Amino acid sequence: MLCLGIEGTAHTVGVGVVNESAKVLANAYEMIRPEKGGIHPREAANHHAEHIVPLIRKALDIAGVRAHDIDVVAFSQGPGLGPCLRTVATAARALSLTLDVPIVGVNHCVAHLEIGRAVTECVDPILLYVSGGNTQVIAFSRGRYRVFGETLDIGVGNMLDKFARETGHGFPGGPILERAAKEGKILLPLPYSVKGMDVAFSGLLTAALALHKKGESFENIAFSVQETAFAMLCEVTERAMAHVEKDEVLLGGGVARNRRLQEMVDTMAHDRGARMFVPPGDLCIDNGAMIAWTGLLMHTAGVRVAIEDTVVDQRFRTDEVDVVWRSEKKAARPVT
Ligand code: AMP
Ligand code: MG
């Protein structure tokens, strides 16, 4: 069975093709890189509309299959930016109708977790999902992926991007800060905001920008931002692991590519007799393969979605998804 998945919740539009053994046959994507300022939802949607058909062709080409070999079409139904989600949903509907194959809408956050379970050895992990727009600590509990902690304001990636951009260092900020942090020597005091199981990054961003204005070196600030933000993430992840008694931690989202974050989470996991898993970089960032794989899992478990139920949901919560493919029960009443 082959599933083609389309991702397009924010800056990246991606098309992936996977088979029933979770083999990623293709994973093509294009990312909008705004020259100035943040992502404008409509500009990102236009970017996705422009690239989506060539990307579908490219993915089929790379996978070495024809469009008519595809059995299921999946798309990112949310959460994300409305115009981007609608563009991708429209493409997915058109493809599903043209090929006369079922369509499934996938929760983007759940997809990050499922692709990690598929391509690493972890079975039942806590996911530390750290991307541009999202920061969540997610684990499977009583039939659903539940959010045990999350950001109260901006995603950690967004914080890194804003800091780099506002100090004139370009986009995306994460890798720029990672490189600079290696040269940092002094740990400067920055707000450490953990509130219960949640984290907040906007105070840290403001304080980091103030240090920059005062003439502190970019390297020292980058180092301090990473150490502080990643320690916050480790704290809530560890607490969630203890609470739900999981001994695996999976990283997902673009920020999961950061070696220092990986090192800190690995140390935390090791200290408590747990293991850390990191998917390959191309499957950490937003990508079509994770949507395809999760769509395939859903379809195989009996999830059927009518075209009129493919409306996108900008605020699609992780714990709204009935994870039928992980529990014994199948989808209650398949809609065909
Ligand atoms: P995503 O939203 O999951 O596609 O991931 C994009 C985010 O990942 C952006 O905010 C990037 O700055 C961030 N990112 C990418 N590579 C790294 C890295 N090496 N370290 C930290 N953040 C990164
Ligand atoms: Mg993402």
Coordinates of C-alpha atoms and ligand atoms in Angstrom, one line a residue:
M1 CA 0.0 0.0 0.0
L2 CA 1.3 3.5 -0.9
C3 CA 0.2 6.7 0.8
L4 CA 1.1 10.2 -0.5
G5 CA 1.1 12.8 2.2
I6 CA 1.1 16.6 1.8
E7 CA 2.4 18.8 4.6
G8 CA 1.8 22.6 4.6
T9 CA 1.0 23.9 8.1
A10 CA 3.5 26.8 8.0
H11 CA 6.6 27.7 6.1
T12 CA 7.3 24.3 4.5
V13 CA 5.3 22.6 1.8
G14 CA 6.3 18.9 1.5
V15 CA 5.2 15.8 -0.3
G16 CA 6.1 12.3 0.9
V17 CA 5.4 8.8 -0.3
V18 CA 5.6 5.9 2.1
N19 CA 4.7 2.2 2.0
E20 CA 3.1 0.0 4.6
S21 CA 6.5 -0.9 6.1
A22 CA 7.1 2.8 6.9
K23 CA 9.7 2.9 4.1
V24 CA 10.1 6.5 3.0
L25 CA 10.2 6.3 -0.8
A26 CA 10.2 10.1 -1.3
N27 CA 10.3 13.2 0.9
A28 CA 10.5 16.4 -1.2
Y29 CA 9.9 19.9 0.2
E30 CA 10.3 23.6 -0.3
M31 CA 10.5 26.2 2.4
I32 CA 9.6 29.9 2.1
R33 CA 12.4 32.0 3.5
P34 CA 11.1 35.5 4.1
E35 CA 13.8 38.1 3.5
K36 CA 12.4 40.4 6.2
G37 CA 10.0 39.8 9.1
G38 CA 8.1 36.7 9.9
I39 CA 6.0 34.4 7.8
H40 CA 3.1 36.1 6.2
P41 CA 0.3 33.5 6.0
R42 CA -1.0 34.5 2.6
E43 CA 2.5 34.7 1.1
A44 CA 3.3 31.3 2.5
A45 CA 0.1 29.9 1.0
N46 CA 0.9 31.4 -2.4
H47 CA 4.4 29.8 -2.1
H48 CA 2.8 26.4 -1.3
A49 CA 0.3 26.8 -4.2
E50 CA 3.1 27.5 -6.6
H51 CA 5.2 24.5 -5.5
I52 CA 2.7 21.8 -4.7
V53 CA 2.1 20.3 -8.2
P54 CA 5.8 20.2 -9.1
L55 CA 6.5 18.7 -5.6
I56 CA 3.9 16.0 -6.2
R57 CA 5.5 15.2 -9.5
K58 CA 8.9 15.2 -8.0
A59 CA 7.9 12.9 -5.1
L60 CA 6.3 10.4 -7.4
D61 CA 9.4 10.5 -9.6
I62 CA 11.8 10.0 -6.7
A63 CA 9.6 7.2 -5.4
G64 CA 9.6 5.6 -8.8
V65 CA 5.8 5.2 -8.9
R66 CA 2.9 6.6 -11.0
A67 CA 0.1 8.7 -9.6
H68 CA -2.3 5.8 -10.1
D69 CA -0.2 3.5 -7.8
I70 CA -1.1 5.7 -4.9
D71 CA -3.8 4.1 -2.6
V72 CA -4.4 6.9 -0.1
V73 CA -3.9 10.6 0.0
A74 CA -3.1 12.3 3.4
F75 CA -2.7 15.9 4.2
S76 CA -1.9 18.1 7.3
Q77 CA -5.3 19.2 8.6
G78 CA -4.0 21.4 11.4
P79 CA -2.8 23.0 13.5
G80 CA -1.3 25.7 11.4
L81 CA -1.8 28.9 9.4
G82 CA -5.3 29.0 7.8
P83 CA -4.3 30.0 4.3
C84 CA -1.5 27.4 4.1
L85 CA -3.8 24.6 5.5
R86 CA -6.5 25.5 3.0
T87 CA -4.1 25.5 0.0
V88 CA -2.8 22.0 0.9
A89 CA -6.2 20.6 1.7
T90 CA -7.5 21.8 -1.7
A91 CA -4.6 20.1 -3.4
A92 CA -5.2 16.9 -1.4
R93 CA -8.9 16.9 -2.2
A94 CA -8.2 17.4 -5.9
L95 CA -5.7 14.6 -5.9
S96 CA -8.0 12.2 -4.0
L97 CA -10.9 12.9 -6.3
T98 CA -8.8 12.6 -9.5
L99 CA -7.2 9.3 -8.5
D100 CA -10.4 8.1 -6.8
V101 CA -8.7 7.1 -3.6
P102 CA -9.5 7.8 0.0
I103 CA -8.4 11.0 1.7
V104 CA -7.4 11.4 5.4
G105 CA -6.7 14.5 7.4
V106 CA -3.7 14.2 9.7
N107 CA -2.9 16.1 12.9
H108 CA 0.6 17.6 12.3
C109 CA 1.9 17.1 15.9
V110 CA 0.8 13.5 16.0
A111 CA 2.6 13.0 12.7
H112 CA 5.9 14.2 14.2
L113 CA 5.5 11.5 16.9
E114 CA 4.4 8.7 14.6
I115 CA 7.3 9.2 12.1
G116 CA 9.7 9.1 15.0
R117 CA 8.2 5.8 16.3
A118 CA 8.4 4.4 12.7
V119 CA 12.0 5.3 11.9
T120 CA 13.7 4.9 15.3
E121 CA 13.6 2.0 17.7
C122 CA 11.4 3.7 20.3
V123 CA 8.0 2.1 21.0
D124 CA 6.2 4.3 23.5
P125 CA 8.1 7.5 24.0
I126 CA 7.5 10.9 25.4
L127 CA 7.8 13.3 22.4
L128 CA 9.6 16.6 23.0
Y129 CA 8.2 18.4 19.9
V130 CA 10.2 21.6 19.4
S131 CA 9.6 23.5 16.1
G132 CA 9.1 27.0 14.9
G133 CA 5.5 27.4 15.9
N134 CA 5.1 24.6 18.4
T135 CA 6.6 23.4 21.7
Q136 CA 4.9 20.5 23.3
V137 CA 5.6 17.5 25.5
I138 CA 3.4 14.7 24.3
A139 CA 2.8 11.1 25.4
F140 CA 0.3 8.4 24.7
S141 CA -2.1 7.8 27.5
R142 CA -5.5 6.2 27.6
G143 CA -6.1 6.0 23.8
R144 CA -4.8 9.5 23.0
Y145 CA -1.7 11.6 22.6
R146 CA -2.0 14.0 25.5
V147 CA -0.1 17.2 26.0
F148 CA 1.7 17.2 29.3
G149 CA 3.4 20.5 28.9
E150 CA 3.6 23.2 26.3
T151 CA 4.6 26.8 25.6
L152 CA 2.4 29.5 27.0
D153 CA 3.5 31.9 24.3
I154 CA 5.8 31.3 21.3
G155 CA 7.4 28.1 20.1
V156 CA 11.1 27.7 21.0
G157 CA 12.1 27.8 17.3
N158 CA 10.2 31.0 16.8
M159 CA 12.1 32.5 19.7
L160 CA 15.5 31.5 18.1
D161 CA 14.4 32.8 14.7
K162 CA 13.2 36.2 16.1
F163 CA 16.4 36.7 18.1
A164 CA 18.6 36.0 15.1
R165 CA 16.5 38.1 12.8
E166 CA 16.2 41.1 15.1
T167 CA 20.0 41.1 15.6
G168 CA 20.6 41.0 11.9
H169 CA 21.9 37.5 11.6
G170 CA 19.3 36.1 9.1
F171 CA 16.9 33.2 9.0
P172 CA 16.4 30.4 10.2
G173 CA 17.8 31.4 13.5
G174 CA 18.2 28.0 15.1
P175 CA 21.3 26.8 13.1
I176 CA 22.8 30.3 13.3
L177 CA 22.6 30.4 17.0
E178 CA 23.8 26.9 17.3
R179 CA 27.0 27.8 15.5
A180 CA 27.5 31.0 17.4
A181 CA 26.8 29.3 20.8
K182 CA 29.9 27.1 20.3
E183 CA 32.0 30.2 20.6
G184 CA 30.1 31.5 23.6
K185 CA 32.0 31.4 26.9
I186 CA 29.9 33.2 29.5
L187 CA 26.5 32.1 30.8
L188 CA 24.5 35.3 31.1
P189 CA 21.5 35.5 33.3
L190 CA 18.2 35.1 31.4
P191 CA 14.7 34.5 32.6
Y192 CA 14.1 30.8 33.2
S193 CA 10.3 30.5 32.8
V194 CA 8.8 27.1 33.8
K195 CA 5.3 27.3 35.1
G196 CA 4.1 24.0 36.3
M197 CA 4.5 21.8 33.2
D198 CA 4.6 24.7 30.8
V199 CA 7.3 27.0 29.5
A200 CA 7.4 30.5 28.2
F201 CA 9.9 32.1 25.9
S202 CA 8.9 35.7 25.1
G203 CA 10.5 37.0 28.3
L204 CA 13.7 35.3 27.5
L205 CA 13.6 36.8 24.0
T206 CA 13.1 40.3 25.3
A207 CA 15.9 39.9 27.8
A208 CA 18.3 38.4 25.1
L209 CA 17.5 41.4 22.8
A210 CA 18.2 43.8 25.7
L211 CA 21.6 42.2 26.3
H212 CA 22.4 42.6 22.6
K213 CA 21.5 46.3 22.8
K214 CA 23.8 46.7 25.7
G215 CA 26.7 45.4 23.5
E216 CA 27.0 41.8 24.9
S217 CA 28.6 39.5 22.4
F218 CA 26.3 37.5 20.0
E219 CA 28.2 34.3 20.8
N220 CA 27.7 34.7 24.6
I221 CA 24.0 35.5 24.2
A222 CA 23.5 32.6 21.8
F223 CA 25.1 30.2 24.2
S224 CA 23.1 31.6 27.1
V225 CA 19.8 31.5 25.2
Q226 CA 20.4 27.8 24.2
E227 CA 21.5 26.7 27.7
T228 CA 18.5 28.4 29.4
A229 CA 15.8 27.5 26.9
F230 CA 17.0 23.9 26.5
A231 CA 17.3 23.4 30.3
M232 CA 13.6 24.5 30.6
L233 CA 12.6 22.0 28.0
C234 CA 14.6 19.2 29.7
E235 CA 13.0 20.0 33.1
V236 CA 9.4 19.6 31.8
T237 CA 10.3 16.6 29.7
E238 CA 11.8 14.9 32.6
R239 CA 8.9 15.6 34.8
A240 CA 6.5 14.3 32.2
M241 CA 8.6 11.1 31.8
A242 CA 8.4 10.5 35.6
H243 CA 4.7 11.2 35.7
V244 CA 3.7 8.8 32.9
E245 CA 6.5 6.4 33.7
K246 CA 8.0 6.3 30.2
D247 CA 11.6 5.4 29.7
E248 CA 12.0 6.6 26.1
V249 CA 12.2 10.2 24.9
L250 CA 11.8 11.1 21.2
L251 CA 12.8 14.4 19.7
G252 CA 10.8 16.0 16.9
G253 CA 10.5 19.3 15.1
G254 CA 13.2 21.4 13.5
V255 CA 14.9 22.4 16.8
A256 CA 15.5 18.7 17.5
R257 CA 18.3 19.0 15.0
N258 CA 20.3 21.0 17.6
R259 CA 23.2 19.0 18.9
R260 CA 23.3 20.8 22.2
L261 CA 19.6 20.1 22.8
Q262 CA 20.2 16.5 21.9
E263 CA 23.2 16.3 24.3
M264 CA 21.2 17.8 27.2
V265 CA 18.1 15.6 26.7
D266 CA 20.4 12.5 26.3
T267 CA 22.1 13.3 29.6
M268 CA 18.8 13.7 31.3
A269 CA 17.5 10.5 29.8
H270 CA 20.7 8.6 30.7
D271 CA 20.6 9.8 34.3
R272 CA 17.2 8.3 34.8
G273 CA 17.9 5.0 33.0
A274 CA 16.0 6.1 29.9
R275 CA 16.9 6.4 26.2
M276 CA 16.7 9.2 23.7
F277 CA 15.8 8.9 20.0
V278 CA 16.2 11.4 17.2
P279 CA 14.9 10.8 13.7
P280 CA 17.1 11.9 10.7
G281 CA 17.0 15.6 10.1
D282 CA 14.7 15.5 7.1
L283 CA 12.1 13.7 9.2
C284 CA 12.5 16.1 12.2
I285 CA 11.4 19.2 10.3
D286 CA 8.0 19.6 8.8
N287 CA 7.7 17.0 6.0
G288 CA 5.3 15.1 3.8
A289 CA 6.6 11.7 4.7
M290 CA 5.3 12.0 8.3
I291 CA 1.9 13.0 7.1
A292 CA 1.9 10.1 4.6
W293 CA 2.9 7.6 7.3
T294 CA 0.3 8.8 9.8
G295 CA -2.3 8.8 7.1
L296 CA -1.5 5.3 6.2
L297 CA -1.7 4.2 9.9
M298 CA -5.1 5.8 10.2
H299 CA -6.4 4.4 6.9
T300 CA -5.2 0.9 7.9
A301 CA -7.0 1.2 11.2
G302 CA -10.3 1.9 9.4
V303 CA -10.4 5.7 9.6
R304 CA -12.5 6.9 6.6
V305 CA -13.1 10.6 6.0
A306 CA -15.7 12.1 3.7
I307 CA -14.6 15.0 1.5
E308 CA -16.9 17.3 3.4
D309 CA -15.1 16.4 6.6
T310 CA -11.7 17.5 5.3
V311 CA -12.2 21.1 6.5
V312 CA -9.0 22.3 8.0
D313 CA -8.6 23.2 11.7
Q314 CA -6.1 25.9 12.6
R315 CA -6.3 24.9 16.3
F316 CA -6.4 21.2 15.8
R317 CA -5.4 19.9 19.3
T318 CA -3.1 16.9 19.6
D319 CA -5.5 15.3 22.1
E320 CA -8.5 15.6 19.9
V321 CA -7.3 12.7 17.8
D322 CA -8.7 9.3 18.6
V323 CA -5.6 7.2 18.2
V324 CA -7.4 4.1 16.9
W325 CA -4.3 2.6 15.3
R326 CA -2.6 2.2 18.7
S327 CA -5.5 0.8 20.7
E328 CA -7.3 -2.5 20.2
K329 CA -10.6 -0.8 19.2
K330 CA -10.9 0.2 15.5
A331 CA -12.6 3.3 14.3
A332 CA -16.1 3.2 15.7
R333 CA -18.1 4.0 12.6
P334 CA -16.1 4.3 9.4
V335 CA -17.6 7.0 7.1
T336 CA -17.2 6.1 3.5
Ligands
AMP1 P1 9.9 23.2 11.9 O1 8.9 24.3 12.3 O2 9.7 21.9 12.6 O3 10.0 22.9 10.4 O4 11.3 23.7 12.3 C1 11.8 24.9 11.9 C2 12.5 25.5 13.2 O5 13.6 24.7 13.5 C3 13.0 26.9 12.9 O6 12.6 27.7 14.0 C4 14.5 26.7 12.9 O7 15.2 27.9 13.4 C5 14.7 25.6 13.8 N1 16.0 24.8 13.7 C6 16.4 24.2 12.5 N2 17.7 23.7 12.7 C7 18.0 24.0 14.0 C8 19.1 23.9 14.9 N3 20.2 23.2 14.4 N4 19.1 24.3 16.1 C9 18.0 24.9 16.6 N5 16.9 25.2 15.9 C10 16.9 24.7 14.6
MG2 MG 6.2 20.8 12.7

